[in-house]
CSV table of C-alpha atoms in Angstrom, one decimal:
chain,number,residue,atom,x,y,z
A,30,UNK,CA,22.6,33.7,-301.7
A,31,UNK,CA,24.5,30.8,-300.7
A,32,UNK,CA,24.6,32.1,-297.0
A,33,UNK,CA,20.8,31.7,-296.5
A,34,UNK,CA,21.4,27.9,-296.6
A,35,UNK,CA,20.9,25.7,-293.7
A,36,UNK,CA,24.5,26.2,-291.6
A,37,UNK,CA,24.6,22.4,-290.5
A,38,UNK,CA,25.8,19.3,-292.6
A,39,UNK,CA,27.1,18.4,-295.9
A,40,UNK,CA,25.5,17.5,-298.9
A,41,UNK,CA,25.4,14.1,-298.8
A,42,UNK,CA,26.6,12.2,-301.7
A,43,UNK,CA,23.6,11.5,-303.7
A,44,UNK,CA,22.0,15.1,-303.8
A,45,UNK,CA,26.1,15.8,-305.4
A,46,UNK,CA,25.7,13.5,-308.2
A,47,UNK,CA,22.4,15.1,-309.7
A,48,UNK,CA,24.7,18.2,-310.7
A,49,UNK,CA,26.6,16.1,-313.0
A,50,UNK,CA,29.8,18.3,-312.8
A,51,UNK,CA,32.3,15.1,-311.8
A,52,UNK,CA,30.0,12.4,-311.7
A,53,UNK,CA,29.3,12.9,-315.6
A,54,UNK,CA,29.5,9.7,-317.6
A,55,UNK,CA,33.4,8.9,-319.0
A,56,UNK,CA,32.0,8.9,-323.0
A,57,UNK,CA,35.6,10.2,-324.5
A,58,UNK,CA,36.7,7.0,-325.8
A,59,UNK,CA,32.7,5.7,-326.7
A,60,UNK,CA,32.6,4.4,-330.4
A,61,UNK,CA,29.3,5.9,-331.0
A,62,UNK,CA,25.4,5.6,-330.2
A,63,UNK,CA,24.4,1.7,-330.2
A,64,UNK,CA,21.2,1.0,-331.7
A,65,UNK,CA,19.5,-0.4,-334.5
A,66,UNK,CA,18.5,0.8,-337.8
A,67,UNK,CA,16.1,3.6,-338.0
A,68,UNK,CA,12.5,2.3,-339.1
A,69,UNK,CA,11.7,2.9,-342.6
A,70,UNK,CA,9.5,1.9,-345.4
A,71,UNK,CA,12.4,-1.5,-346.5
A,72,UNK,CA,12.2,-2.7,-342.7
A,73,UNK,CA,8.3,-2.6,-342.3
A,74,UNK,CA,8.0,-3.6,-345.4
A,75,UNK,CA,10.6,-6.2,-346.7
A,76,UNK,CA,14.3,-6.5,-345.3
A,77,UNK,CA,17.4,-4.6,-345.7
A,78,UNK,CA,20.5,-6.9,-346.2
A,79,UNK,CA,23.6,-5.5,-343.5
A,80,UNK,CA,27.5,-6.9,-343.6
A,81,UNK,CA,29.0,-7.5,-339.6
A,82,UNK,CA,32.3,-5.5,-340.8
A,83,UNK,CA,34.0,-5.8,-337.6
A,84,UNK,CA,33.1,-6.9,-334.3
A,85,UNK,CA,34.7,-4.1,-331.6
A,86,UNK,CA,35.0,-3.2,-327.8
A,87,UNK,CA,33.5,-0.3,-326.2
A,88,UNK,CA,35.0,0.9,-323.6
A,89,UNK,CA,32.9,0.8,-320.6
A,90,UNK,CA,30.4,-1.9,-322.3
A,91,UNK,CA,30.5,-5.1,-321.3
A,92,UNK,CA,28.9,-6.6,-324.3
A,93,UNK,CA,31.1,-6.5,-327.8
A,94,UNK,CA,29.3,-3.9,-330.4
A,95,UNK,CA,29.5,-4.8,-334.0
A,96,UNK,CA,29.6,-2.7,-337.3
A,97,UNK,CA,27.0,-3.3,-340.0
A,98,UNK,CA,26.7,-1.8,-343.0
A,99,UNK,CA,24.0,-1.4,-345.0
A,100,UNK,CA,23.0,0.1,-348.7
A,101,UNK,CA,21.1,3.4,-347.9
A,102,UNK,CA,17.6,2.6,-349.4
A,103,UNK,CA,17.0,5.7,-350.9
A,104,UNK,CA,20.8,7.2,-351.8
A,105,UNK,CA,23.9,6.0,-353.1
A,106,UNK,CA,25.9,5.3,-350.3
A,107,UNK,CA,26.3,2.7,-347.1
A,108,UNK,CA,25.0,3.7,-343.9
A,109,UNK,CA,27.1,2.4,-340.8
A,110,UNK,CA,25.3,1.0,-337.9
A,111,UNK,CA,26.6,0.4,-334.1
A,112,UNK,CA,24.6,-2.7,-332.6
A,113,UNK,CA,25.4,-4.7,-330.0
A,114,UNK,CA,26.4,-8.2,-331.3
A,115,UNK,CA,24.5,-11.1,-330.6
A,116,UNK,CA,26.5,-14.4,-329.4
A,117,UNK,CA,27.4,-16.3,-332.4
A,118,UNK,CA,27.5,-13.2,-334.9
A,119,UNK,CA,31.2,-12.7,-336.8
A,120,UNK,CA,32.7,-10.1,-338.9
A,121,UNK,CA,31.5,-11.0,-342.5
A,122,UNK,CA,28.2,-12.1,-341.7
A,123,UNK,CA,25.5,-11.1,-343.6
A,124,UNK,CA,22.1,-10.0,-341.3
A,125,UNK,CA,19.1,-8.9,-342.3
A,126,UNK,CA,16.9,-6.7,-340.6
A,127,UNK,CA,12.8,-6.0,-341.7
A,128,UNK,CA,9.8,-7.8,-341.4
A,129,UNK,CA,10.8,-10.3,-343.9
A,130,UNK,CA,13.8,-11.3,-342.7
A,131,UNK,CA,14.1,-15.0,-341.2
A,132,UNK,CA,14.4,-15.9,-337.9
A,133,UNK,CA,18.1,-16.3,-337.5
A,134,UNK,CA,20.4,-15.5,-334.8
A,135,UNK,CA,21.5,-11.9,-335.6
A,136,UNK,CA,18.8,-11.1,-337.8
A,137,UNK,CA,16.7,-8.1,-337.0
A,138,UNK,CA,12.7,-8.6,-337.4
A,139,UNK,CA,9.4,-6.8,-335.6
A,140,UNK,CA,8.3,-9.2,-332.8
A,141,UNK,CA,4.8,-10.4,-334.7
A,142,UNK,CA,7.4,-12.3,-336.9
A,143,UNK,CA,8.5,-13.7,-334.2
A,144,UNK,CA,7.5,-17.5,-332.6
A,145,UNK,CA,6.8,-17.9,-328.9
A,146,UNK,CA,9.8,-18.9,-326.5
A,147,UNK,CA,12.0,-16.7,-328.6
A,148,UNK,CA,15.3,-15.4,-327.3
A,149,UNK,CA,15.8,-12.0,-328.2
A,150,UNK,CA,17.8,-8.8,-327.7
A,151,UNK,CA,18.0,-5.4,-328.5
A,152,UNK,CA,14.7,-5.0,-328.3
A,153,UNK,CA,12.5,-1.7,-328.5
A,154,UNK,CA,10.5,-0.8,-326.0
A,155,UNK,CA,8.4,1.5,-328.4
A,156,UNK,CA,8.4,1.2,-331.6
A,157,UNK,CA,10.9,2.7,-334.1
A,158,UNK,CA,13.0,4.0,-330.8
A,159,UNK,CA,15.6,1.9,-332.4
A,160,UNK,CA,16.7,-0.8,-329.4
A,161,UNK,CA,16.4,-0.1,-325.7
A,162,UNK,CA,16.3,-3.5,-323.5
A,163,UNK,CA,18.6,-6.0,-323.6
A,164,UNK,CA,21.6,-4.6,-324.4
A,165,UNK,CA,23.8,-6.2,-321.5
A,166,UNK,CA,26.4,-8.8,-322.2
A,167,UNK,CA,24.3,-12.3,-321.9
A,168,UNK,CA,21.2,-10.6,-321.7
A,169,UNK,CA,17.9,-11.6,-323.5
A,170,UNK,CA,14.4,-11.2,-323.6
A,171,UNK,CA,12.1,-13.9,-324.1
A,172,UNK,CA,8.5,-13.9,-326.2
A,173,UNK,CA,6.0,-15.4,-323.5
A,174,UNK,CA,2.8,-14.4,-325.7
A,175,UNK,CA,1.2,-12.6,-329.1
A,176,UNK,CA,-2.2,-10.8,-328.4
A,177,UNK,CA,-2.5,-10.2,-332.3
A,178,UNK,CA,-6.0,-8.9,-331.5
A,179,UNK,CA,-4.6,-6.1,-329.5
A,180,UNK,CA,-1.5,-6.0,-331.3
A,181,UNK,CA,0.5,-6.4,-328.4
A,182,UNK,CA,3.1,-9.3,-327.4
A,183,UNK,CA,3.8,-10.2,-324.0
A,184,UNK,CA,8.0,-10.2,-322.8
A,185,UNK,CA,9.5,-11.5,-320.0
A,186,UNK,CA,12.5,-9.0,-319.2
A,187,UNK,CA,15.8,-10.1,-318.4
A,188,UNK,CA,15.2,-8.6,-315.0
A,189,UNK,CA,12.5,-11.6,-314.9
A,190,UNK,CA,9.3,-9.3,-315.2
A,191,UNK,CA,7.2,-9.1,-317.7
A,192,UNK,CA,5.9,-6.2,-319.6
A,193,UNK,CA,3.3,-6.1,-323.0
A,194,UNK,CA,4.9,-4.2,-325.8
A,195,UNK,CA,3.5,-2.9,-329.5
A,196,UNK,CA,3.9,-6.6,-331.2
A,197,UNK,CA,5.6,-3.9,-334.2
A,198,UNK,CA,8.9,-3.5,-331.6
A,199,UNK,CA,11.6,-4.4,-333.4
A,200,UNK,CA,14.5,-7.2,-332.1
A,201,UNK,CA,17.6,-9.0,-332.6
A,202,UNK,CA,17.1,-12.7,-332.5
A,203,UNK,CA,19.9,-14.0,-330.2
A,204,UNK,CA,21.1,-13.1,-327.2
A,205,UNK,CA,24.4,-10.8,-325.9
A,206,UNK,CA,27.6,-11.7,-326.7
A,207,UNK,CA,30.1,-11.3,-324.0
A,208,UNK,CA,28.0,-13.5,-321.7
A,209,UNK,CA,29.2,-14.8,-318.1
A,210,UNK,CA,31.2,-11.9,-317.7
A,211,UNK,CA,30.6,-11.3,-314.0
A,212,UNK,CA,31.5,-14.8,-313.1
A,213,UNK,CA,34.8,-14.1,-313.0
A,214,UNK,CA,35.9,-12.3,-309.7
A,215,UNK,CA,38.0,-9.0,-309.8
A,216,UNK,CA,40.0,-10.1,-307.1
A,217,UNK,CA,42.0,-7.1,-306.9
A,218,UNK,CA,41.3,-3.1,-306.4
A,219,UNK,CA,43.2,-2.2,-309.6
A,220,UNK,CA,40.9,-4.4,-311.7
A,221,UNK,CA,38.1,-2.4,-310.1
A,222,UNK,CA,39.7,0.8,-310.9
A,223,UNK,CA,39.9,0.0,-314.1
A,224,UNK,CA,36.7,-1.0,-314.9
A,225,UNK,CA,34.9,2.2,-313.4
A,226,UNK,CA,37.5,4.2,-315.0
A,227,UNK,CA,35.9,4.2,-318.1
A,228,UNK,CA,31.9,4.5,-317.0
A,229,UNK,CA,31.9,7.1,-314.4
A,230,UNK,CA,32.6,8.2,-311.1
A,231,UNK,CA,31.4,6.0,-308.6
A,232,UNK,CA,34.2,3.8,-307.3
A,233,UNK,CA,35.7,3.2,-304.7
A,234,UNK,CA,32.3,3.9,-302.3
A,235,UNK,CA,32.4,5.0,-299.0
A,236,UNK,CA,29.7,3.5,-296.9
A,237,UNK,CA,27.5,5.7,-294.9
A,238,UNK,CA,28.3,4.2,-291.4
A,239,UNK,CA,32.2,4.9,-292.3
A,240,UNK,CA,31.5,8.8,-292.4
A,241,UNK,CA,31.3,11.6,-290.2
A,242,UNK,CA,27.6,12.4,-288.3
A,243,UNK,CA,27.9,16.0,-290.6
A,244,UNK,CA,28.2,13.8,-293.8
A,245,UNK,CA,25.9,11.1,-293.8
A,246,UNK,CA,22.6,10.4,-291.8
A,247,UNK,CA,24.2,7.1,-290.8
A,248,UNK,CA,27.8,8.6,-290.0
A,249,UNK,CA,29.0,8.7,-286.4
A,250,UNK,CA,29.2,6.9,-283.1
A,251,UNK,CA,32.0,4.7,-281.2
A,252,UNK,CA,31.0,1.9,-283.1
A,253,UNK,CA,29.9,1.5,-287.0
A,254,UNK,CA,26.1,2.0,-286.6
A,255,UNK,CA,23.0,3.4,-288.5
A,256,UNK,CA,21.1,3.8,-284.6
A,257,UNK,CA,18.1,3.6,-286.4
A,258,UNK,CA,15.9,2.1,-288.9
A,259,UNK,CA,17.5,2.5,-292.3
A,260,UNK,CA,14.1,2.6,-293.7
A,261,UNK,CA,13.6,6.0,-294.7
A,262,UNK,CA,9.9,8.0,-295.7
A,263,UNK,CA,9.4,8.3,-299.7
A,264,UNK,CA,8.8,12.2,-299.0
A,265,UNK,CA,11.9,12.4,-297.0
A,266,UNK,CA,14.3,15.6,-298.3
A,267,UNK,CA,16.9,14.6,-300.1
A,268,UNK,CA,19.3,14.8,-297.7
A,269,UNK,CA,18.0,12.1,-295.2
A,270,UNK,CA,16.8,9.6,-298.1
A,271,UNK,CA,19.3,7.2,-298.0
A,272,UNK,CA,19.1,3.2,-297.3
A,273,UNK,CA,16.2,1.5,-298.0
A,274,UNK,CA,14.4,4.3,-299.4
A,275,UNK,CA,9.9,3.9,-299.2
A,276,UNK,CA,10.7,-0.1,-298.8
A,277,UNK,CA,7.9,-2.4,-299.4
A,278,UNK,CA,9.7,-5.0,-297.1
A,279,UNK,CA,12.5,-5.8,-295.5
A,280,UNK,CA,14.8,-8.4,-294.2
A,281,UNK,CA,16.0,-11.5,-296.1
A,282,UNK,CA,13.4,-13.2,-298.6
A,283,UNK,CA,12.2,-16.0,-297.1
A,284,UNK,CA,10.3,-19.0,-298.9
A,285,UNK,CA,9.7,-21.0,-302.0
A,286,UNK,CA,10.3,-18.3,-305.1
A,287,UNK,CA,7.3,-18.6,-307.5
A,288,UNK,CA,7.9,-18.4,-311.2
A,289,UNK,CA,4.5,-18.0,-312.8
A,290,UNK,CA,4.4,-19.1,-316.2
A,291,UNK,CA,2.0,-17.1,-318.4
């Protein structure tokens, strides 16, 4: 029972957020999934022709989602899709998504169709799971190299990384609309408030130092102090595993940054 638990401490912060309960993500006012057309037999094989009805904001997205409709391929009827719109795309525009479709900003095509140095987003990371990286506002991927041997393409990741993908990963030439958007200071709590509001619970944060020795390894003491590394063990319990958790290094990153080109 719950008496058989240790007596001392509280649970600290992180260990509460895995229950979900209060920390759940704020979807009640979400439009809807955003992602790209599922993969069928008209995208791997020609193109499907889509209309931008409207271009919308989510809230809690940074980036501006757009509404395409296509013709269902095999029934009569439209099918609606929720993508994140590419900078540049407007309600009215016609895209086309498949492996025929041309290389034009907002157009939807598999990467082997693609040309090297290519900005892209909403791209798969396997394929058919219909759009997974990318999806920020501003954010792109860019085609470094096709291995059409192997079927793979190499991608550099907006993180700057680079990672080899099925070269049959579908993406949206372009990048994010809604770009820049965290140039702008908040300036002011209330703006803050309001833009957590709608993700989820984690504003305003109480640092560890600020708390109580029962609350937080780093809590306590006549002046704010960790007292000790803030390095902590990757098999640490959860309950001590907080700061700079199994670092490889610390300290500030000194040197020339290399940006290989591959």
């Amino acid at each position: 029972g719950p008496h058989s638990l240790a007596k001392m401490g509280k649970i600290i912060r992180g260990c509460r957020k895995g229950k979900g309960s209060i920390f759940k993500s704020h979807t009640r006012n979400r439009i809807g999934q955003v992602k790209l057309r599922a993969l069928d037999y008209a995208e791997r094989q020609g193109y499907m022709k889509g209309v931008v009805k409207e271009i919308v904001h989510e809230p809690g997205r940074g980036a501006p989602v757009a509404r395409v409709q296509f013709q269902d391929p095999y029934r009569y009827k439209r099918s609606n899709e929720l993508v994140c719109a590419a900078e540049g795309m407007y309600s009215g525009q016609f895209i086309y998504a498949g492996k025929k479709a041309a290389l034009v900003v907002g157009n939807i095509l598999p990467l082997y169709q693609m040309p090297e140095g290519t900005l892209i987003c909403n791209l798969e990371a396997k394929a058919g799971d219909r759009g997974k990286i990318a999806k920020c506002s501003g954010d792109y991927a860019t085609i470094v190299t096709h291995d059409f041997d192997k079927g793979t393409t190499r991608v550099r990741m907006p993180s700057g990384s680079k990672k080899t993908m099925s070269n049959k990963c579908r993406a949206m030439v372009g990048l994010v609309a809604g770009g820049g958007r965290t140039d702008k200071p908040l300036l002011k709590a209330g703006r803050a408030f309001h833009k957590y509001r709608v993700k989820r619970n984690e504003w305003p944060r109480t640092r560890g130092v600020a708390m109580n020795p029962v609350e937080h390894p780093h809590g306590g003491g006549n002046h704010q102090h960790i007292g000790h590394p803030s390095t902590t063990r990757r098999i640490d319990p959860a309950g001590k595993k907080v700061g700079l958790i199994a670092a490889r290094r610390t300290g500030r990153i000194a040197g020339k940054k290399i940006v290989d080109k591959d």
